[in-house]
mmCIF file of C-alpha atoms and ligand atoms in Angstrom:
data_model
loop_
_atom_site.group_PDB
_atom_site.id
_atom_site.type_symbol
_atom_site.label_atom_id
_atom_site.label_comp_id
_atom_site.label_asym_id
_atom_site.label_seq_id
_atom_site.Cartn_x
_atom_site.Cartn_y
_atom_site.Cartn_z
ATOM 1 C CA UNK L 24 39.887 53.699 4.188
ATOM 2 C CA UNK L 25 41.821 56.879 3.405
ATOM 3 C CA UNK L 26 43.992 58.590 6.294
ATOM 4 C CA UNK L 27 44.253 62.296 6.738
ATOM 5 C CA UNK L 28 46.811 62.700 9.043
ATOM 6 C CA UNK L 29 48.560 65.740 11.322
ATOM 7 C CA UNK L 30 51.151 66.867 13.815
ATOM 8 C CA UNK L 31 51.873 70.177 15.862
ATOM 9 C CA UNK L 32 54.908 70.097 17.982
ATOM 10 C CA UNK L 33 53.993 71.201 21.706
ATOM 11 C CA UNK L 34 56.839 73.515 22.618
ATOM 12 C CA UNK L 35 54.987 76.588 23.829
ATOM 13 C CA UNK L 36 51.315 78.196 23.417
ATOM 14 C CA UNK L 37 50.581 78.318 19.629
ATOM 15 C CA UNK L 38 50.603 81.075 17.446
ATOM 16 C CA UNK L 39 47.188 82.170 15.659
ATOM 17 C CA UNK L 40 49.424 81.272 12.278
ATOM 18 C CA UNK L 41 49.623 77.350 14.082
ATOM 19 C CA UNK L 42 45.568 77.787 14.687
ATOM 20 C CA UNK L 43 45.019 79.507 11.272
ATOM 21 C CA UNK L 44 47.728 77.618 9.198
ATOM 22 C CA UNK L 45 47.259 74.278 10.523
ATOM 23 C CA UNK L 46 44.614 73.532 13.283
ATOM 24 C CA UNK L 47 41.644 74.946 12.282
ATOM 25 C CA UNK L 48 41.919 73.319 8.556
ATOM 26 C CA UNK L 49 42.556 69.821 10.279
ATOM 27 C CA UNK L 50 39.705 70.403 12.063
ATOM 28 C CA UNK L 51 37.539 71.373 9.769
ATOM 29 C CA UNK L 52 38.673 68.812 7.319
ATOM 30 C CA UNK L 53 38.378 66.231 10.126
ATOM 31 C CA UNK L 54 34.876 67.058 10.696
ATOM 32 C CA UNK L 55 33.815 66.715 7.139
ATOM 33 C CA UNK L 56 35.482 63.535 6.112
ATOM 34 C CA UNK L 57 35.681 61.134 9.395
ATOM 35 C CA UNK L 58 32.954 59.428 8.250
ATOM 36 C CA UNK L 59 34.541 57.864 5.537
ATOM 37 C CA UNK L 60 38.405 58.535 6.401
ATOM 38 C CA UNK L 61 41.013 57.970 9.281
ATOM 39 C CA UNK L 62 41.717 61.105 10.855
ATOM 40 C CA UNK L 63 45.069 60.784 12.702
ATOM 41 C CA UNK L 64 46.230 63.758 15.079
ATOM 42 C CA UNK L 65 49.149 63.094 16.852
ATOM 43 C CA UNK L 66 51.487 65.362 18.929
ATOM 44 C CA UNK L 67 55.274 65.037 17.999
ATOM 45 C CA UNK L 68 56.821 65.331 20.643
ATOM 46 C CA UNK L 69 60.020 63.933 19.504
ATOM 47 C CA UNK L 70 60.230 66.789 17.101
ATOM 48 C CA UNK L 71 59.367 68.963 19.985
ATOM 49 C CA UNK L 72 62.786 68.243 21.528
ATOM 50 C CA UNK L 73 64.548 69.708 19.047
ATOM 51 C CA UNK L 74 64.116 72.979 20.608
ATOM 52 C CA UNK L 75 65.102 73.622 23.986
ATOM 53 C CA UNK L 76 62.442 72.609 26.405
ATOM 54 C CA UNK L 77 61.288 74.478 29.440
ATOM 55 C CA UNK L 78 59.895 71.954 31.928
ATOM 56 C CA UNK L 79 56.483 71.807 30.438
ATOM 57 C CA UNK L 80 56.097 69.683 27.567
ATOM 58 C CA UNK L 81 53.796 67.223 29.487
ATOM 59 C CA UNK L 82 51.021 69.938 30.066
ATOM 60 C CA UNK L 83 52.174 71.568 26.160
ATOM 61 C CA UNK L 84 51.058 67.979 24.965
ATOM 62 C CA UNK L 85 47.748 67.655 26.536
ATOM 63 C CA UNK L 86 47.091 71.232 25.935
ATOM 64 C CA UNK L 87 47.799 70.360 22.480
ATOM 65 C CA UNK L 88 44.666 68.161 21.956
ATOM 66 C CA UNK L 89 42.704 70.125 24.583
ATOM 67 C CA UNK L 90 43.227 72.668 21.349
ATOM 68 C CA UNK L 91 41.926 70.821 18.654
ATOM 69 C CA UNK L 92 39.068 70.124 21.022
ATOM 70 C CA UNK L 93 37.792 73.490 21.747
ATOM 71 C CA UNK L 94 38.297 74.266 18.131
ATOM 72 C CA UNK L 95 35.930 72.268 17.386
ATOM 73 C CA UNK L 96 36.937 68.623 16.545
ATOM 74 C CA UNK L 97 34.431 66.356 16.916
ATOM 75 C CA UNK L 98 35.260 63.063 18.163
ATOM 76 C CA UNK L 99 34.078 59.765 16.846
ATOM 77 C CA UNK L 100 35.555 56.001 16.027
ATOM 78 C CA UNK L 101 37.694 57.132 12.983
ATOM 79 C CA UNK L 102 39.333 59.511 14.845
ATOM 80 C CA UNK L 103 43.111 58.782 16.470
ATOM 81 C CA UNK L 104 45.130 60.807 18.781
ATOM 82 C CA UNK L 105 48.109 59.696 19.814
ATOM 83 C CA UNK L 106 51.272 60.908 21.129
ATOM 84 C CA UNK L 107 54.624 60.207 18.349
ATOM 85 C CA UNK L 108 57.138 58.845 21.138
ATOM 86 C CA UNK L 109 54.425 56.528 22.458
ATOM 87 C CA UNK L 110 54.662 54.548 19.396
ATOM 88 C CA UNK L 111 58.223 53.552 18.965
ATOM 89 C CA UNK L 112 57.728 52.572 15.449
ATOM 90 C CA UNK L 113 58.246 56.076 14.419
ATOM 91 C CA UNK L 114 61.936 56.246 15.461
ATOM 92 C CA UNK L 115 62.031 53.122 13.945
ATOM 93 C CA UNK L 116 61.232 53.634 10.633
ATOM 94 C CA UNK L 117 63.293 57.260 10.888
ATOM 95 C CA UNK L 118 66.534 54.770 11.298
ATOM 96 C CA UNK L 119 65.661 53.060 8.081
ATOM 97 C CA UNK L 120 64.542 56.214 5.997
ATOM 98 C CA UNK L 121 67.619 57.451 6.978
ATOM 99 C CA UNK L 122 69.252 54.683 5.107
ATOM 100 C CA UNK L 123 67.538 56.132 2.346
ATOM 101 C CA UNK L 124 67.400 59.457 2.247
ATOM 102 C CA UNK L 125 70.310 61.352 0.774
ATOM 103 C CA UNK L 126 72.631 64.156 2.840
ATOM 104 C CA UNK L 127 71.950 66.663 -0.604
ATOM 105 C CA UNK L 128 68.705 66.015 -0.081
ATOM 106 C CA UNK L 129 68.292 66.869 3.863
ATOM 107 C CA UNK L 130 70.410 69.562 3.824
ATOM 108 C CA UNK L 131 68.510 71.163 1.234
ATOM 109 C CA UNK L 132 65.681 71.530 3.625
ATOM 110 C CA UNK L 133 64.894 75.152 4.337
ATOM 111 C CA UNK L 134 63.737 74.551 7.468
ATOM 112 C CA UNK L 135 66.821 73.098 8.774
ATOM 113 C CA UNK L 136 68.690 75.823 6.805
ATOM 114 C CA UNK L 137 66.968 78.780 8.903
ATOM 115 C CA UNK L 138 67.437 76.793 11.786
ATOM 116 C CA UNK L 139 70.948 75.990 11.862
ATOM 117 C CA UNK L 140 71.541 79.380 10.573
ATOM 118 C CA UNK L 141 74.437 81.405 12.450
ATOM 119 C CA UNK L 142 75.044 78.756 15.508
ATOM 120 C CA UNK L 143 77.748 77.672 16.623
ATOM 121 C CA UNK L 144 76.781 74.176 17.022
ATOM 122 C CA UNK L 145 72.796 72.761 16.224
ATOM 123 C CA UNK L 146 72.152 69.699 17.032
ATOM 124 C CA UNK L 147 71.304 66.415 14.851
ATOM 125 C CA UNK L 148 68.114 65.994 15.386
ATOM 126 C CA UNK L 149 66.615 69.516 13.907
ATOM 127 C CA UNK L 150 68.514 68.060 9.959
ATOM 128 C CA UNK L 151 66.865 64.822 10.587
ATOM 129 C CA UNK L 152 63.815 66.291 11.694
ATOM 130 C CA UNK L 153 62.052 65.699 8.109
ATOM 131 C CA UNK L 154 63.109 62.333 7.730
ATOM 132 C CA UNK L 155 61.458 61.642 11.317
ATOM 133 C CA UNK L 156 58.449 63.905 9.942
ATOM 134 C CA UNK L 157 58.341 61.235 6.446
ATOM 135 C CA UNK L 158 58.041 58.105 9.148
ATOM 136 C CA UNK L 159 55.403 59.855 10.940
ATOM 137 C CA UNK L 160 52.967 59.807 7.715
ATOM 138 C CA UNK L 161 54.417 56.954 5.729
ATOM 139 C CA UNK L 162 53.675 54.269 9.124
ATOM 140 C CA UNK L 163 50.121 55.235 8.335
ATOM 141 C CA UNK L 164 49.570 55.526 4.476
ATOM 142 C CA UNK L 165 48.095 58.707 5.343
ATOM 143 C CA UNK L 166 47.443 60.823 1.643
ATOM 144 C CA UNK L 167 46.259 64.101 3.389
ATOM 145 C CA UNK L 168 48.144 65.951 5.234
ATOM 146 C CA UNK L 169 47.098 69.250 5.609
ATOM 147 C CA UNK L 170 49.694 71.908 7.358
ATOM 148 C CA UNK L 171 50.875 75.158 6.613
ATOM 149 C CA UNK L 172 53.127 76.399 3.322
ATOM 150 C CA UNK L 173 56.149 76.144 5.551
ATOM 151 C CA UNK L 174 56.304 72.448 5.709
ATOM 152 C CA UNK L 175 55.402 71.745 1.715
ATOM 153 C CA UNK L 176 59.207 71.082 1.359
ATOM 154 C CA UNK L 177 58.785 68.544 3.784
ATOM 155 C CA UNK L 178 55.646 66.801 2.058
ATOM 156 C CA UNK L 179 57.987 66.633 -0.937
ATOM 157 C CA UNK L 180 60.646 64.603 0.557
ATOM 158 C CA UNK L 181 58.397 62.240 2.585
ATOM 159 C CA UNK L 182 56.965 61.806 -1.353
ATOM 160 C CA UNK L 183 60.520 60.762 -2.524
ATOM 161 C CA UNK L 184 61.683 58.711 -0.151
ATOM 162 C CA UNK L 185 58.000 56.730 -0.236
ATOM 163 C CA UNK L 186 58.803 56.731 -3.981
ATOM 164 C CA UNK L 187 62.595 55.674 -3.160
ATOM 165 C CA UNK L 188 61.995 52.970 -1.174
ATOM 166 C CA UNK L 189 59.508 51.162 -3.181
ATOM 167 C CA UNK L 190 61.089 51.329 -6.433
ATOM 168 C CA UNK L 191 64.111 50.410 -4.533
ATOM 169 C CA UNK L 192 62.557 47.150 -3.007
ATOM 170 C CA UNK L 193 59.785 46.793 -6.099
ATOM 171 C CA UNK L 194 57.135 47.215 -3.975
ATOM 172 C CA UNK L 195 54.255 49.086 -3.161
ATOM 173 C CA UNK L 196 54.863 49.205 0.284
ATOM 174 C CA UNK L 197 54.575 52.795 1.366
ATOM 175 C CA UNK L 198 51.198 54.759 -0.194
ATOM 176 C CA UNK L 199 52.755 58.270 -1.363
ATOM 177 C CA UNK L 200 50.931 61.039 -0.024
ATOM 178 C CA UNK L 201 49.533 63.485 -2.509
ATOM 179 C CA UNK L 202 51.291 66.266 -3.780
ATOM 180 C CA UNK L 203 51.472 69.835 -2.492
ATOM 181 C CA UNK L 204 49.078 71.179 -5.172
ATOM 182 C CA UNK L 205 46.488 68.768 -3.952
ATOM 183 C CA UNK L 206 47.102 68.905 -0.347
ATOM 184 C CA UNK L 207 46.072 72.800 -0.654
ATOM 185 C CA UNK L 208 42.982 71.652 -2.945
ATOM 186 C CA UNK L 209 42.116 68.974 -0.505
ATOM 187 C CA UNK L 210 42.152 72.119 2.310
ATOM 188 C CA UNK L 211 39.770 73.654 -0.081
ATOM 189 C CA UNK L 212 42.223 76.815 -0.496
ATOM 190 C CA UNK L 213 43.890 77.973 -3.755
ATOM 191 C CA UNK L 214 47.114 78.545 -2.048
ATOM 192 C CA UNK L 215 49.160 77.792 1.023
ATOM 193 C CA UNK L 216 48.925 79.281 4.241
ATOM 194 C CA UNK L 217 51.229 81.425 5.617
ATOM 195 C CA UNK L 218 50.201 84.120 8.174
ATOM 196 C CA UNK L 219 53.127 86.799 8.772
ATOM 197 C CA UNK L 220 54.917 88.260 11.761
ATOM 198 C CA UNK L 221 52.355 91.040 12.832
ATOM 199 C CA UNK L 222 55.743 93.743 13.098
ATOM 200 C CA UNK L 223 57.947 92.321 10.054
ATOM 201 C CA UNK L 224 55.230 90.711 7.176
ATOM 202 C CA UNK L 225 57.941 89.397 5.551
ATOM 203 C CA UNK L 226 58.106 86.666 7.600
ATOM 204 C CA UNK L 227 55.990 84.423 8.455
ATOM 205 C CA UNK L 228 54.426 84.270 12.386
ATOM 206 C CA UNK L 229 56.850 81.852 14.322
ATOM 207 C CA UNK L 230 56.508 81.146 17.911
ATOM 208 C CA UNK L 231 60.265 81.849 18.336
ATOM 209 C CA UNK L 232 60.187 85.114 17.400
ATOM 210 C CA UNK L 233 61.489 87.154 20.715
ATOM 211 C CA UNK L 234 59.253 90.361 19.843
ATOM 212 C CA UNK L 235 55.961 89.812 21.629
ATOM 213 C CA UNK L 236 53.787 92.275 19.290
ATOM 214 C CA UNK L 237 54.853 90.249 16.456
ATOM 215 C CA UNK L 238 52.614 86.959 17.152
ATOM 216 C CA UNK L 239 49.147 86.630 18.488
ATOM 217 C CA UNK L 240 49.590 83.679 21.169
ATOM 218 C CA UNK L 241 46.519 81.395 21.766
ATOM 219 C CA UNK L 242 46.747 82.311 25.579
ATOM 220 C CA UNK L 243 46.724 86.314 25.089
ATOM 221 C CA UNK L 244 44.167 88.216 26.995
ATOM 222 C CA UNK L 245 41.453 88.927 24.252
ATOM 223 C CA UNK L 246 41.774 92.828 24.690
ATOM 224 C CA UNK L 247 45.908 92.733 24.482
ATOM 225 C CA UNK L 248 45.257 90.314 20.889
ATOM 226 C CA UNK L 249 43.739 93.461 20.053
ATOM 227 C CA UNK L 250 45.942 96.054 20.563
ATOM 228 C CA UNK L 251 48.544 93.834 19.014
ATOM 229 C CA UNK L 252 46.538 94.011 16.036
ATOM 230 C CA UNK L 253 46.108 97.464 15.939
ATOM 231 C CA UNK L 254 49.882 98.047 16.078
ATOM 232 C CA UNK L 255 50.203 96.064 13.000
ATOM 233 C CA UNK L 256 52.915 96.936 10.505
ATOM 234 C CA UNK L 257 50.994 98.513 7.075
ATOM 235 C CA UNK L 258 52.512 100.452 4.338
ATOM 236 C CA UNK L 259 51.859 103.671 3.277
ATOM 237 C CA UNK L 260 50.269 102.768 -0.032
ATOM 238 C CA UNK L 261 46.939 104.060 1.245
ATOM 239 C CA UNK L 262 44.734 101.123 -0.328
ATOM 240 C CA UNK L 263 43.124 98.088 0.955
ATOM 241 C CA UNK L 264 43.832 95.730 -1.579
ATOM 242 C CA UNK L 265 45.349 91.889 -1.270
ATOM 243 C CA UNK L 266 48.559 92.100 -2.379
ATOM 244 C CA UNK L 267 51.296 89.899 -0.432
ATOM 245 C CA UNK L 268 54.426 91.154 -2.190
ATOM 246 C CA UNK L 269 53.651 95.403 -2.453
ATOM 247 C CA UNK L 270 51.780 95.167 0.862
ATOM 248 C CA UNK L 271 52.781 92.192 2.775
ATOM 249 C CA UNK L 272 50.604 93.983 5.949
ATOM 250 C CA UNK L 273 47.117 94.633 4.880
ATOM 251 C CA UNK L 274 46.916 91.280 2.629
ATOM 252 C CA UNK L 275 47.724 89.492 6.221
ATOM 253 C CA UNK L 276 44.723 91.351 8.338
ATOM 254 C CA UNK L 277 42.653 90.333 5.178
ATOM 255 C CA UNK L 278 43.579 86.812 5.035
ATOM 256 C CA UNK L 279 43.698 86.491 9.186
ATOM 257 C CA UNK L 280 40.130 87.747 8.695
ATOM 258 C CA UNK L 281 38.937 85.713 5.907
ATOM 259 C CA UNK L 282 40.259 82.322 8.195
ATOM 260 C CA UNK L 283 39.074 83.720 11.436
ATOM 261 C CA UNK L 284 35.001 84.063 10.051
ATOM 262 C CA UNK L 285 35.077 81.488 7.835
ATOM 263 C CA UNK L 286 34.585 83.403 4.792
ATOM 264 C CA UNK L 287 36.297 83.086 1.198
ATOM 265 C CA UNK L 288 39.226 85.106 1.107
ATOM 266 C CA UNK L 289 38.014 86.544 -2.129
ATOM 267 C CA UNK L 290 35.027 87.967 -0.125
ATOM 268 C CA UNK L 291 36.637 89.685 2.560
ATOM 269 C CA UNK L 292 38.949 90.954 -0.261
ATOM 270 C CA UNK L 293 35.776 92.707 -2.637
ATOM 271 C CA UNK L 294 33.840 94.012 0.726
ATOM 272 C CA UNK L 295 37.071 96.242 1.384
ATOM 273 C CA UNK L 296 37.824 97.096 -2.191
ATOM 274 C CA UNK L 297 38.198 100.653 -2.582
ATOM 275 C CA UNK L 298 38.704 101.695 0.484
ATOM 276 C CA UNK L 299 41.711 103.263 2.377
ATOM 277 C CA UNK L 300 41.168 103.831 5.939
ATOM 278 C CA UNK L 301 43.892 101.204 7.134
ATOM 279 C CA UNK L 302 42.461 101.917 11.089
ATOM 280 C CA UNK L 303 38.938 101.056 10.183
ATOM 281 C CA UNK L 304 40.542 97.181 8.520
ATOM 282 C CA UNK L 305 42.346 96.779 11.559
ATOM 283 C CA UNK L 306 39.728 97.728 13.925
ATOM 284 C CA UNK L 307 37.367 94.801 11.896
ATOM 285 C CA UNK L 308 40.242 92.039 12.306
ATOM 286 C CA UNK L 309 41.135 93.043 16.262
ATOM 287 C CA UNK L 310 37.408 92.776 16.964
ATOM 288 C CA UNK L 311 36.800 88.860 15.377
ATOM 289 C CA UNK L 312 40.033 88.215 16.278
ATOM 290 C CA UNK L 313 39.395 88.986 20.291
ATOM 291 C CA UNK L 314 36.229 87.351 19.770
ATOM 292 C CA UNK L 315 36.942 83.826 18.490
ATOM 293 C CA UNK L 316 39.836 83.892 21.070
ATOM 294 C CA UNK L 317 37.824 84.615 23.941
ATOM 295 C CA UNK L 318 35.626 82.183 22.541
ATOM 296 C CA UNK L 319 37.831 79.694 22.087
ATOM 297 C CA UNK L 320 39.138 80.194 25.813
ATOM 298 C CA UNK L 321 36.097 79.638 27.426
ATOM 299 C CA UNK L 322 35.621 76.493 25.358
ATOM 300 C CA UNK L 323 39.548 75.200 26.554
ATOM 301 C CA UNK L 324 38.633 75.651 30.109
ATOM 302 C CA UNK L 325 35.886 72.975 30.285
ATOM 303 C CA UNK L 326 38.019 70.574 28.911
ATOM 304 C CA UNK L 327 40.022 68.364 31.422
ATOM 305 C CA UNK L 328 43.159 66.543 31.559
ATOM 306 C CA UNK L 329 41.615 62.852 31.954
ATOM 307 C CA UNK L 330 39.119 63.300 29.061
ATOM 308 C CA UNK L 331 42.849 63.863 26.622
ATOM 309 C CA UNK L 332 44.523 60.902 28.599
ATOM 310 C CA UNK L 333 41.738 58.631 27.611
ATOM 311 C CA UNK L 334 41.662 59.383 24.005
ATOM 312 C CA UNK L 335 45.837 58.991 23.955
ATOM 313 C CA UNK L 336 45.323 55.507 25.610
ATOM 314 C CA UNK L 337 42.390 54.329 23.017
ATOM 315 C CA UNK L 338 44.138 56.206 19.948
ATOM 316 C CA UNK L 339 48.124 54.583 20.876
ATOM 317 C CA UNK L 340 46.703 50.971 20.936
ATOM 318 C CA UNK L 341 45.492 52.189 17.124
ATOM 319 C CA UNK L 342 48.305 53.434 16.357
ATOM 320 C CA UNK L 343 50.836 50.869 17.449
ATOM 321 C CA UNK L 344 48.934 48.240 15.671
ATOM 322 C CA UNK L 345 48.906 50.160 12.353
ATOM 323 C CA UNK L 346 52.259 51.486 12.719
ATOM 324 C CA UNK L 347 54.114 48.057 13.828
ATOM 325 C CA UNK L 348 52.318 46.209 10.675
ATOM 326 C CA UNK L 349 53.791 48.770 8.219
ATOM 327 C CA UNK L 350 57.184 48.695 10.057
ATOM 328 C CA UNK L 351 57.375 45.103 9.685
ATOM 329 C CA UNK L 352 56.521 45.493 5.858
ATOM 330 C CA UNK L 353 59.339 47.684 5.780
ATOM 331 C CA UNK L 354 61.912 45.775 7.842
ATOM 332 C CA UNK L 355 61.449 42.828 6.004
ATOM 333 C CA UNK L 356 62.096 44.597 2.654
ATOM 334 C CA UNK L 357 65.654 44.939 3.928
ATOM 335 C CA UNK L 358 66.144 41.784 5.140
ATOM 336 C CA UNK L 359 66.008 42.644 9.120
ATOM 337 C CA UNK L 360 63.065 40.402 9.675
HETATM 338 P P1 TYM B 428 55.049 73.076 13.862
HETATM 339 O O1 TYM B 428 54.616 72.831 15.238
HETATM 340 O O2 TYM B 428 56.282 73.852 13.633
HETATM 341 O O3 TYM B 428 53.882 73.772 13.045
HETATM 342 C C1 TYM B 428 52.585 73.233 13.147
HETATM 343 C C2 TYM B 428 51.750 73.605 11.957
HETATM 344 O O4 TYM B 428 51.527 75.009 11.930
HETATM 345 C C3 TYM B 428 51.811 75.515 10.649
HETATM 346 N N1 TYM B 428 52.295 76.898 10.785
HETATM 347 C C4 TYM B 428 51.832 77.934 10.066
HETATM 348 N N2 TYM B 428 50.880 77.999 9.115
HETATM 349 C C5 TYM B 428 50.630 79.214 8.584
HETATM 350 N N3 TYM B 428 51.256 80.354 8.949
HETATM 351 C C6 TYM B 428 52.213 80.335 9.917
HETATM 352 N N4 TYM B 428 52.819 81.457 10.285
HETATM 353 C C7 TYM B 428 52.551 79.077 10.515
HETATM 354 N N5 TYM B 428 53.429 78.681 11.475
HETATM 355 C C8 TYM B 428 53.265 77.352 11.630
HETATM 356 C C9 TYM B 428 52.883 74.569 10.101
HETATM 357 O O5 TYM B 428 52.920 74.595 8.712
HETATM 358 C C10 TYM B 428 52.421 73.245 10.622
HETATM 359 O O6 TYM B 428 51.454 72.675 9.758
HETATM 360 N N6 TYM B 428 56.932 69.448 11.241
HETATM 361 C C11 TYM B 428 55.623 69.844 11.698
HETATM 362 C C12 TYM B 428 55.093 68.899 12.746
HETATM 363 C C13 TYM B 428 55.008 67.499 12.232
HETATM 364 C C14 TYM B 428 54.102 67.020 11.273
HETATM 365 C C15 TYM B 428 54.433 65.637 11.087
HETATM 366 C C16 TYM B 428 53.067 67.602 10.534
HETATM 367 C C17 TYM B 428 55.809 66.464 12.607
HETATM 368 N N7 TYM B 428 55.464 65.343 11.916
HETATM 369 C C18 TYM B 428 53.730 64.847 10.186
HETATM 370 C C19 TYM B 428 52.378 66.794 9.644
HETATM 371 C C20 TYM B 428 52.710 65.438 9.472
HETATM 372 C C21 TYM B 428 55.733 71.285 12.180
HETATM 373 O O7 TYM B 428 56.359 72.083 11.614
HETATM 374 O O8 TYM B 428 55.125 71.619 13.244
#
């Protein structure tokens, strides 16, 4: 059976770019194929301590899954979740691809580049933090893995070093996930995702952005979503059209809409052709967005702790036994076992 597999690091509430970018395609994509695929979900929180942590990642983790829940996953046989430092094969294998991997190649990352930018010191873990992200989807063969446009780079590498390592050995050991391109036809889009900082569309919506109006946070009151909406940064073009480079603003609200109800962003984009009134846009994408989050609220609060503790248990004996067997495989190319 295929895998699909995907991760969301549990630092803080997530973004509405981590729910549009990442969580509700998993889910939806999860729903549609489990009958026939492995769907892994796991939360890596090894990657999560990278960042400086506040007390709270236990809750942050459960909360995690409690979110893919109320957005709708739907549980069955084929579907894992698991927690990354429960399975120790992950570090594991991150030692040996970083035997493999190249310092051009990591440093190249632009992740790592925007994140070590301008400090003093940063520590080792957020260069290495791809390599760790390769072992998390090699262990499991996994082919899909759908996540936003941010972490393509990272797809890329996890592809070389697969490719690396069993030319290297002559082996087939690791399946190489599918490229970029089909990753974003697999999510049934024609492009990555990106959604942008509400205040500064330039750049895409990051939970460690300090301005508050620039991200919509998955525990925001409904009504203050809103208004944070409204206040969105536009242009003064005076057209409603989807253009992300001349109006980085509007063609945001139009895609945050078209992901929000579901509907093809080529839609959403013809129903507000030729028209100008900016107010009467964001007034449409404040009102579906403060409804599928109080929606989606009322759904997270019937959901308890022990029902995510359960799954973790039943979906880490999975994983351990999947993970150890390709660890082994890979172990024993080098000669350690
Ligand atoms: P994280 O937690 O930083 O991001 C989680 C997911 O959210 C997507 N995302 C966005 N998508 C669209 N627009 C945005 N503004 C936006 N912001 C975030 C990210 O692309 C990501 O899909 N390294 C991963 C976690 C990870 C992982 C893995 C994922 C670790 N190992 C293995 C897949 C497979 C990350 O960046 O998480």
């Amino acid at each position: 059976m295929k895998t699909i597999l995907t991760g969301i690091r549990a630092n803080s509430e997530l973004t509405l770019g981590n729910y549009l970018g990442a969580l509700l395609p998993m889910v939806r994509l999860a729903n549609q194929h489990s009958n026939e695929m492995n769907v892994n979900i796991f939360v890596p929180d090894l990657h999560s301590i990278i960042a400086d942590v506040d007390g709270n990642l236990q809750k942050n983790i459960i909360r995690t899954i409690k979110y893919y829940i109320a957005a709708g996953l739907e549980l069955n046989d084929n579907v894992h979740i698991y927690r990354q430092s429960y399975v120790p094969a992950h570090s594991e294998l991150c030692w040996i691809l970083n035997c493999v991997a190249t310092m051009g190649e990591a440093s190249r990352m632009t992740q790592y580049k925007e994140k070590s930018e301008g400090r003093e010191s940063c520590n080792v873990g957020i260069f290495d933090y791809p390599i760790l992200m390769a072992a998390d989807i090699l262990l499991y063969s996994a082919e899909y893995v759908p996540i936003g446009e941010d972490q393509f780079q990272h797809i890329e590498l996890a592809r070389n070093l697969a490719m690396r390592f069993n030319h290297r050995f002559q082996s087939e050991i690791f399946t190489v996930p599918v490229k970029t391109s089909e990753q974003v036809e697999f999510m049934g889009l024609s492009d990555g995702i990106r959604i942008r900082d509400l205040l500064n569309p330039e750049k895409k919506m990051s939970k460690s952005t300090a301005s508050e109006n620039s991200k919509i946070m998955f525990d925001d009151e409904p009504a203050k979503a809103a208004k944070k909406i409204m206040s969105a940064t536009t242009d003064s073009l005076g057209k409603i059209k989807f253009d992300m480079f001349n109006q980085p603003g509007i063609s945001n609200l139009l895609l945050i809409d078209a992901l929000v109800m579901d509907s093809p962003l080529q839609d959403v984009v013809s129903t507000w052709a030729g028209e100008t009134k900016y107010g009467d846009l964001k007034q449409k994408v404040a009102n579906d967005v403060s409804n599928m989050l109080a929606e989606f609220q009322s759904r997270l609060s019937g959901i308890t702790d022990q029902q995510v503790l359960e799954l973790f248990e039943k979906g880490e004996s999975y994983a351990n036994n999947v993970a150890n067997a390709k660890l082994f495989e890979a172990q024993k190319a080098f000669g350690l076992r």
